[in-house]
Amino acid sequence: MKQRLLAAALALTPLVGCATVPRPQLCEATVGTRERSYPTPDTWFGLLLHGFDPQHGAAPRPSVDCSGAPVAWEEPAADECREAGPQPKPLPPKERLDETDLVLETTHANERLVWVITRRFDNGEGLGPVALVERTKLGFIVRGLGSLRGMTENVRLRMEHVGSTDVLVAEGDSCTKEEPQVCRRAARILPLRSGRFFSEAVSDSERACLGAGWFPLSRVQTFEMPNGLRRKFELTSTLVFNSGDITVQEQVSVSDSDPKQPSIPERLYRRAQNERKLKVEENVLMGSAPSLWTRMVELQLQAGAKAMPDAPTVVPAPPKEDPKATGTAKNIP
């Protein structure tokens, strides 16, 4: 495979007519007919990762995408945002990438979203380059590129159009390993601007940070109250993509239990629901209000409640690779 970084991420395709909108070209790879029709995982790894070693299946450390940009992610911190994003611990990197580190989603006949997971975390998230890739007569061209950190089980990637901006929506589960297995789903939203996917926090009209562009679709948190009761919050939410905005529909149910009387079932304390709007502005995700979850939890903390540790997501560390072992990646059409 012959790979070429197209000079400057601002290189544009030629205009074919006055009404044609130029599309960015960030990286490209020339491949044979068979590899173009039946790309293997190594095809995608070699396309998106600068310095990928196909012989050993190894990505450079730290990872760099095909445009030469570091694969990195930073969540809003607690002291700069109304609600900080997740702060998980990274797991040891794998010695060799394989098909479990690749997510593919077809958007159009000759266009795919491709996510290569180069690092994993103890909360079930993974990090790696994500790209909008077009298949051409000669190989592949990257039309959109960035870094994505998101849940790695049952992943779904898709593009939505909001206002005048295309946005990447990445949904995935974080699942416990013990039985009965419990999975919690969450979504990331990354606007595509001038060929790059950006991880943007949600801001209010004064540009104050309301929260990360991270949206739990299912969430549970238990608090220990000053009176000794345990109060459990459960969230279910839905994202609805409209032509001009994104609607976040949230419902939170709150129940109390007494740890001194474990035989008594939980009692419903409160149920609330809310709908808020997000707009994709020129360089920011604009939110109409903080999330319902954030507002309700803040009231509990002000009343003296203490958050209890979440049950950990048990994610085993990747096994050490035998340097003498060899294998052939499966074809993934």
Short mmCIF file of C-alpha atoms in Angstrom, two decimals:
data_model
loop_
_atom_site.label_atom_id
_atom_site.label_comp_id
_atom_site.label_asym_id
_atom_site.label_seq_id
_atom_site.Cartn_x
_atom_site.Cartn_y
_atom_site.Cartn_z
CA MET A 1 0.00 0.00 0.00
CA LYS A 2 1.37 3.36 -1.02
CA GLN A 3 0.36 6.06 1.44
CA ARG A 4 0.73 9.79 0.95
CA LEU A 5 0.00 12.68 3.29
CA LEU A 6 -1.62 15.38 1.21
CA ALA A 7 0.18 18.64 1.82
CA ALA A 8 -1.61 20.57 4.48
CA ALA A 9 -4.90 19.41 5.79
CA LEU A 10 -6.35 22.27 3.80
CA ALA A 11 -5.69 20.72 0.38
CA LEU A 12 -8.93 20.70 -1.57
CA THR A 13 -10.33 18.70 -4.44
CA PRO A 14 -10.64 20.55 -7.76
CA LEU A 15 -13.87 22.32 -8.49
CA VAL A 16 -16.04 20.53 -11.03
CA GLY A 17 -18.53 23.36 -11.36
CA CYS A 18 -19.37 26.63 -9.76
CA ALA A 19 -21.85 25.01 -7.37
CA THR A 20 -19.51 22.21 -6.27
CA VAL A 21 -18.36 22.41 -2.66
CA PRO A 22 -14.68 21.46 -2.32
CA ARG A 23 -13.99 18.55 0.04
CA PRO A 24 -10.88 18.38 2.19
CA GLN A 25 -8.29 15.69 1.53
CA LEU A 26 -6.11 14.93 4.55
CA CYS A 27 -4.44 11.62 3.70
CA GLU A 28 -4.67 9.11 0.88
CA ALA A 29 -3.52 5.59 0.11
CA THR A 30 -3.13 3.90 -3.26
CA VAL A 31 -3.93 0.18 -3.08
CA GLY A 32 -4.55 -2.71 -5.44
CA THR A 33 -7.96 -3.69 -6.77
CA ARG A 34 -8.45 -6.57 -4.33
CA GLU A 35 -7.38 -4.58 -1.27
CA ARG A 36 -9.64 -1.74 -2.35
CA SER A 37 -12.62 -4.13 -2.52
CA TYR A 38 -11.65 -6.29 0.48
CA PRO A 39 -9.55 -4.17 2.85
CA THR A 40 -8.07 -5.97 5.86
CA PRO A 41 -7.71 -4.42 9.32
CA ASP A 42 -4.08 -3.70 8.47
CA THR A 43 -5.28 -1.65 5.49
CA TRP A 44 -7.19 0.68 7.82
CA PHE A 45 -4.45 0.71 10.46
CA GLY A 46 -1.89 1.67 7.81
CA LEU A 47 -4.18 4.37 6.41
CA LEU A 48 -4.99 6.12 9.70
CA LEU A 49 -1.87 5.56 11.81
CA HIS A 50 1.37 7.27 10.84
CA GLY A 51 4.24 4.84 11.35
CA PHE A 52 2.10 1.71 11.66
CA ASP A 53 4.22 -1.47 11.43
CA PRO A 54 2.18 -4.08 9.52
CA GLN A 55 4.75 -6.82 10.11
CA HIS A 56 4.27 -6.68 13.87
CA GLY A 57 0.82 -5.06 13.92
CA ALA A 58 2.19 -2.33 16.16
CA ALA A 59 1.13 1.31 16.37
CA PRO A 60 3.67 3.98 17.30
CA ARG A 61 3.62 5.13 20.94
CA PRO A 62 2.32 7.70 21.47
CA SER A 63 -0.03 7.29 18.52
CA VAL A 64 0.01 9.77 15.65
CA ASP A 65 -2.69 9.94 12.98
CA CYS A 66 -1.99 9.95 9.25
CA SER A 67 -1.84 13.75 9.10
CA GLY A 68 0.94 13.81 11.71
CA ALA A 69 -1.29 15.05 14.55
CA PRO A 70 -1.04 13.33 17.97
CA VAL A 71 -3.96 11.08 18.91
CA ALA A 72 -5.00 12.86 22.10
CA TRP A 73 -8.05 13.72 24.17
CA GLU A 74 -8.70 16.11 27.04
CA GLU A 75 -11.93 16.32 29.00
CA PRO A 76 -13.07 19.53 30.72
CA ALA A 77 -11.76 19.64 34.27
CA ALA A 78 -13.95 20.02 37.35
CA ASP A 79 -12.67 23.53 38.07
CA GLU A 80 -13.52 24.86 34.60
CA CYS A 81 -16.84 23.20 33.84
CA ARG A 82 -20.26 22.77 35.50
CA GLU A 83 -19.90 19.01 35.03
CA ALA A 84 -16.50 17.50 34.32
CA GLY A 85 -16.14 14.73 31.78
CA PRO A 86 -15.10 11.17 32.70
CA GLN A 87 -11.57 10.83 34.05
CA PRO A 88 -10.71 7.12 33.64
CA LYS A 89 -7.33 5.45 34.06
CA PRO A 90 -5.56 4.17 30.93
CA LEU A 91 -4.84 0.46 30.63
CA PRO A 92 -1.53 -0.88 29.32
CA PRO A 93 -1.43 -0.61 25.52
CA LYS A 94 -1.71 -3.76 23.43
CA GLU A 95 1.42 -5.08 21.79
CA ARG A 96 -0.44 -5.79 18.55
CA LEU A 97 -3.60 -4.30 17.04
CA ASP A 98 -6.21 -6.71 15.68
CA GLU A 99 -9.76 -6.66 14.32
CA THR A 100 -11.20 -6.03 17.80
CA ASP A 101 -9.52 -2.60 17.67
CA LEU A 102 -11.34 -1.59 14.49
CA VAL A 103 -14.85 -0.14 14.09
CA LEU A 104 -16.31 0.34 10.61
CA GLU A 105 -19.61 1.92 9.64
CA THR A 106 -20.79 2.46 6.06
CA THR A 107 -22.36 5.88 5.50
CA HIS A 108 -22.68 5.82 1.70
CA ALA A 109 -21.81 3.38 -1.08
CA ASN A 110 -18.16 4.46 -1.22
CA GLU A 111 -17.81 6.16 2.16
CA ARG A 112 -17.13 4.81 5.63
CA LEU A 113 -16.51 5.96 9.14
CA VAL A 114 -13.42 4.21 10.53
CA TRP A 115 -12.28 4.20 14.16
CA VAL A 116 -9.00 2.59 15.20
CA ILE A 117 -8.76 2.02 18.97
CA THR A 118 -5.13 2.39 20.05
CA ARG A 119 -5.67 2.81 23.83
CA ARG A 120 -8.27 1.55 26.31
CA PHE A 121 -9.41 2.75 29.74
CA ASP A 122 -10.74 1.16 32.90
CA ASN A 123 -14.25 2.60 32.40
CA GLY A 124 -14.75 0.79 29.09
CA GLU A 125 -13.70 3.68 26.83
CA GLY A 126 -11.18 3.55 24.01
CA LEU A 127 -9.16 6.25 22.23
CA GLY A 128 -7.90 6.40 18.68
CA PRO A 129 -8.07 8.18 15.33
CA VAL A 130 -11.48 8.40 13.66
CA ALA A 131 -11.92 9.22 10.00
CA LEU A 132 -14.46 9.71 7.25
CA VAL A 133 -12.93 7.72 4.37
CA GLU A 134 -13.90 7.72 0.71
CA ARG A 135 -13.05 4.81 -1.56
CA THR A 136 -11.80 5.96 -4.98
CA LYS A 137 -10.66 4.22 -8.17
CA LEU A 138 -7.09 4.24 -6.85
CA GLY A 139 -7.57 3.58 -3.14
CA PHE A 140 -8.77 5.62 -0.19
CA ILE A 141 -8.93 9.33 0.70
CA VAL A 142 -9.51 10.65 4.22
CA ARG A 143 -12.10 13.45 4.06
CA GLY A 144 -12.47 14.00 7.81
CA LEU A 145 -10.06 13.16 10.65
CA GLY A 146 -9.76 13.54 14.40
CA SER A 147 -9.43 11.71 17.71
CA LEU A 148 -12.33 9.91 19.37
CA ARG A 149 -12.67 8.61 22.90
CA GLY A 150 -15.81 6.60 23.48
CA MET A 151 -17.29 3.35 24.75
CA THR A 152 -16.06 0.30 22.88
CA GLU A 153 -18.87 -2.27 23.17
CA ASN A 154 -21.70 -2.41 20.60
CA VAL A 155 -20.38 0.73 18.90
CA ARG A 156 -22.42 2.66 16.35
CA LEU A 157 -20.95 5.53 14.35
CA ARG A 158 -23.02 7.84 12.17
CA MET A 159 -23.05 11.31 10.65
CA GLU A 160 -25.85 13.78 11.32
CA HIS A 161 -26.39 17.24 9.83
CA VAL A 162 -27.36 20.00 12.27
CA GLY A 163 -27.70 23.57 11.07
CA SER A 164 -24.86 24.05 8.61
CA THR A 165 -22.52 21.51 10.24
CA ASP A 166 -22.01 17.78 9.94
CA VAL A 167 -21.46 16.05 13.27
CA LEU A 168 -20.11 12.62 14.16
CA VAL A 169 -22.24 10.70 16.65
CA ALA A 170 -20.46 7.82 18.40
CA GLU A 171 -22.53 5.58 20.67
CA GLY A 172 -21.25 2.63 22.65
CA ASP A 173 -21.71 0.53 25.77
CA SER A 174 -19.65 0.01 28.88
CA CYS A 175 -20.45 -3.48 30.21
CA THR A 176 -19.50 -5.26 33.41
CA LYS A 177 -17.90 -8.67 33.04
CA GLU A 178 -19.65 -10.40 35.94
CA GLU A 179 -23.09 -11.98 35.69
CA PRO A 180 -25.69 -10.68 35.37
CA GLN A 181 -23.97 -8.37 32.92
CA VAL A 182 -24.99 -4.71 33.07
CA CYS A 183 -24.34 -2.31 30.17
CA ARG A 184 -24.57 1.47 30.21
CA ARG A 185 -24.70 3.37 26.92
CA ALA A 186 -23.22 6.79 26.20
CA ALA A 187 -22.76 9.04 23.16
CA ARG A 188 -20.14 11.49 21.98
CA ILE A 189 -20.81 14.36 19.56
CA LEU A 190 -17.93 15.71 17.45
CA PRO A 191 -18.58 18.50 14.93
CA LEU A 192 -16.72 18.25 11.62
CA ARG A 193 -15.10 21.59 10.79
CA SER A 194 -12.79 22.08 7.78
CA GLY A 195 -12.01 18.40 7.62
CA ARG A 196 -11.33 17.89 11.34
CA PHE A 197 -13.49 16.28 14.02
CA PHE A 198 -13.40 18.40 17.20
CA SER A 199 -14.18 17.34 20.76
CA GLU A 200 -16.00 20.42 22.03
CA ALA A 201 -17.55 21.08 25.42
CA VAL A 202 -21.12 22.35 25.69
CA SER A 203 -21.17 26.07 26.56
CA ASP A 204 -23.89 28.51 27.54
CA SER A 205 -24.53 31.89 25.90
CA GLU A 206 -21.77 33.45 28.05
CA ARG A 207 -19.28 30.77 26.89
CA ALA A 208 -19.20 29.18 30.34
CA CYS A 209 -18.70 25.41 30.18
CA LEU A 210 -21.80 23.38 31.03
CA GLY A 211 -20.33 19.95 30.38
CA ALA A 212 -18.36 17.76 28.02
CA GLY A 213 -19.76 16.69 24.66
CA TRP A 214 -20.48 13.38 26.39
CA PHE A 215 -24.06 12.22 26.86
CA PRO A 216 -24.87 9.20 29.03
CA LEU A 217 -27.98 7.51 27.65
CA SER A 218 -28.15 5.32 30.73
CA ARG A 219 -26.59 6.20 34.07
CA VAL A 220 -26.82 5.23 37.75
CA GLN A 221 -25.29 6.88 40.82
CA THR A 222 -25.94 6.25 44.52
CA PHE A 223 -25.47 8.81 47.30
CA GLU A 224 -25.23 8.39 51.04
CA MET A 225 -27.53 10.92 52.68
CA PRO A 226 -26.88 12.68 56.03
CA ASN A 227 -29.76 10.70 57.60
CA GLY A 228 -28.11 7.40 56.66
CA LEU A 229 -30.39 6.54 53.74
CA ARG A 230 -29.02 5.68 50.33
CA ARG A 231 -30.48 7.63 47.44
CA LYS A 232 -30.12 6.17 43.95
CA PHE A 233 -30.36 8.29 40.79
CA GLU A 234 -31.15 6.60 37.49
CA LEU A 235 -30.99 8.47 34.18
CA THR A 236 -32.35 7.57 30.77
CA SER A 237 -31.88 10.03 27.93
CA THR A 238 -32.37 10.26 24.17
CA LEU A 239 -30.72 12.41 21.51
CA VAL A 240 -32.95 13.65 18.70
CA PHE A 241 -31.21 15.31 15.74
CA ASN A 242 -33.26 18.00 14.04
CA SER A 243 -32.42 20.23 11.09
CA GLY A 244 -31.55 23.19 13.32
CA ASP A 245 -30.64 21.72 16.70
CA ILE A 246 -30.22 18.65 18.89
CA THR A 247 -32.88 17.82 21.46
CA VAL A 248 -31.72 16.04 24.61
CA GLN A 249 -34.64 14.34 26.34
CA GLU A 250 -33.82 13.33 29.92
CA GLN A 251 -35.68 11.44 32.61
CA VAL A 252 -34.32 10.90 36.13
CA SER A 253 -35.89 8.67 38.76
CA VAL A 254 -34.76 8.82 42.39
CA SER A 255 -35.32 6.07 44.96
CA ASP A 256 -34.38 5.65 48.62
CA SER A 257 -33.28 2.57 50.54
CA ASP A 258 -32.17 1.92 54.12
CA PRO A 259 -28.96 -0.12 54.41
CA LYS A 260 -30.02 -1.07 57.95
CA GLN A 261 -33.16 -2.70 56.55
CA PRO A 262 -31.99 -4.49 53.38
CA SER A 263 -35.15 -6.61 53.18
CA ILE A 264 -37.31 -3.54 52.55
CA PRO A 265 -37.55 -2.65 48.83
CA GLU A 266 -36.43 0.69 47.47
CA ARG A 267 -39.04 3.44 47.63
CA LEU A 268 -39.55 5.92 44.81
CA TYR A 269 -38.63 9.38 46.07
CA ARG A 270 -38.98 11.51 42.96
CA ARG A 271 -39.23 11.39 39.18
CA ALA A 272 -38.39 14.30 36.87
CA GLN A 273 -38.02 14.85 33.16
CA ASN A 274 -36.69 17.66 31.01
CA GLU A 275 -35.89 18.60 27.44
CA ARG A 276 -32.99 20.84 26.49
CA LYS A 277 -31.59 22.09 23.19
CA LEU A 278 -28.10 22.08 21.72
CA LYS A 279 -27.06 24.21 18.77
CA VAL A 280 -23.95 23.65 16.68
CA GLU A 281 -22.58 27.16 16.29
CA GLU A 282 -19.59 28.24 14.22
CA ASN A 283 -16.98 27.10 16.75
CA VAL A 284 -18.89 25.85 19.79
CA LEU A 285 -21.66 23.53 20.96
CA MET A 286 -24.23 25.83 22.58
CA GLY A 287 -26.52 24.47 25.29
CA SER A 288 -29.74 26.00 26.55
CA ALA A 289 -29.18 24.70 30.12
CA PRO A 290 -27.13 22.25 32.19
CA SER A 291 -28.34 18.67 32.11
CA LEU A 292 -31.20 17.66 34.38
CA TRP A 293 -28.86 15.14 36.00
CA THR A 294 -26.33 17.84 36.88
CA ARG A 295 -28.91 20.11 38.44
CA MET A 296 -30.50 17.37 40.53
CA VAL A 297 -27.19 15.98 41.74
CA GLU A 298 -25.96 19.45 42.70
CA LEU A 299 -28.96 19.85 45.01
CA GLN A 300 -28.11 16.58 46.77
CA LEU A 301 -24.49 17.56 47.24
CA GLN A 302 -25.54 20.92 48.67
CA ALA A 303 -27.71 19.02 51.16
CA GLY A 304 -24.69 17.07 52.38
CA ALA A 305 -24.99 13.91 50.29
CA LYS A 306 -21.82 11.97 49.49
CA ALA A 307 -21.42 10.12 46.22
CA MET A 308 -20.67 6.44 46.67
CA PRO A 309 -18.06 4.84 44.38
CA ASP A 310 -19.44 3.43 41.17
CA ALA A 311 -19.21 -0.29 40.67
CA PRO A 312 -16.09 -0.61 38.53
CA THR A 313 -16.24 -1.72 34.94
CA VAL A 314 -14.00 -4.76 34.94
CA VAL A 315 -11.89 -4.60 31.81
CA PRO A 316 -9.05 -7.14 31.67
CA ALA A 317 -5.63 -5.94 30.62
CA PRO A 318 -4.66 -7.13 27.13
CA PRO A 319 -2.60 -10.33 27.15
CA LYS A 320 1.08 -10.15 26.38
CA GLU A 321 1.78 -11.08 22.80
CA ASP A 322 4.16 -13.91 22.03
CA PRO A 323 6.81 -12.29 19.83
CA LYS A 324 7.22 -15.61 18.01
CA ALA A 325 3.55 -15.93 17.24
CA THR A 326 2.30 -14.93 13.80
CA GLY A 327 -1.18 -14.46 12.45
CA THR A 328 -3.09 -13.16 9.50
CA ALA A 329 -5.79 -10.53 9.95
CA LYS A 330 -9.21 -11.40 8.66
CA ASN A 331 -10.62 -9.64 5.63
CA ILE A 332 -13.30 -7.14 6.49
CA PRO A 333 -15.27 -5.99 3.45
#
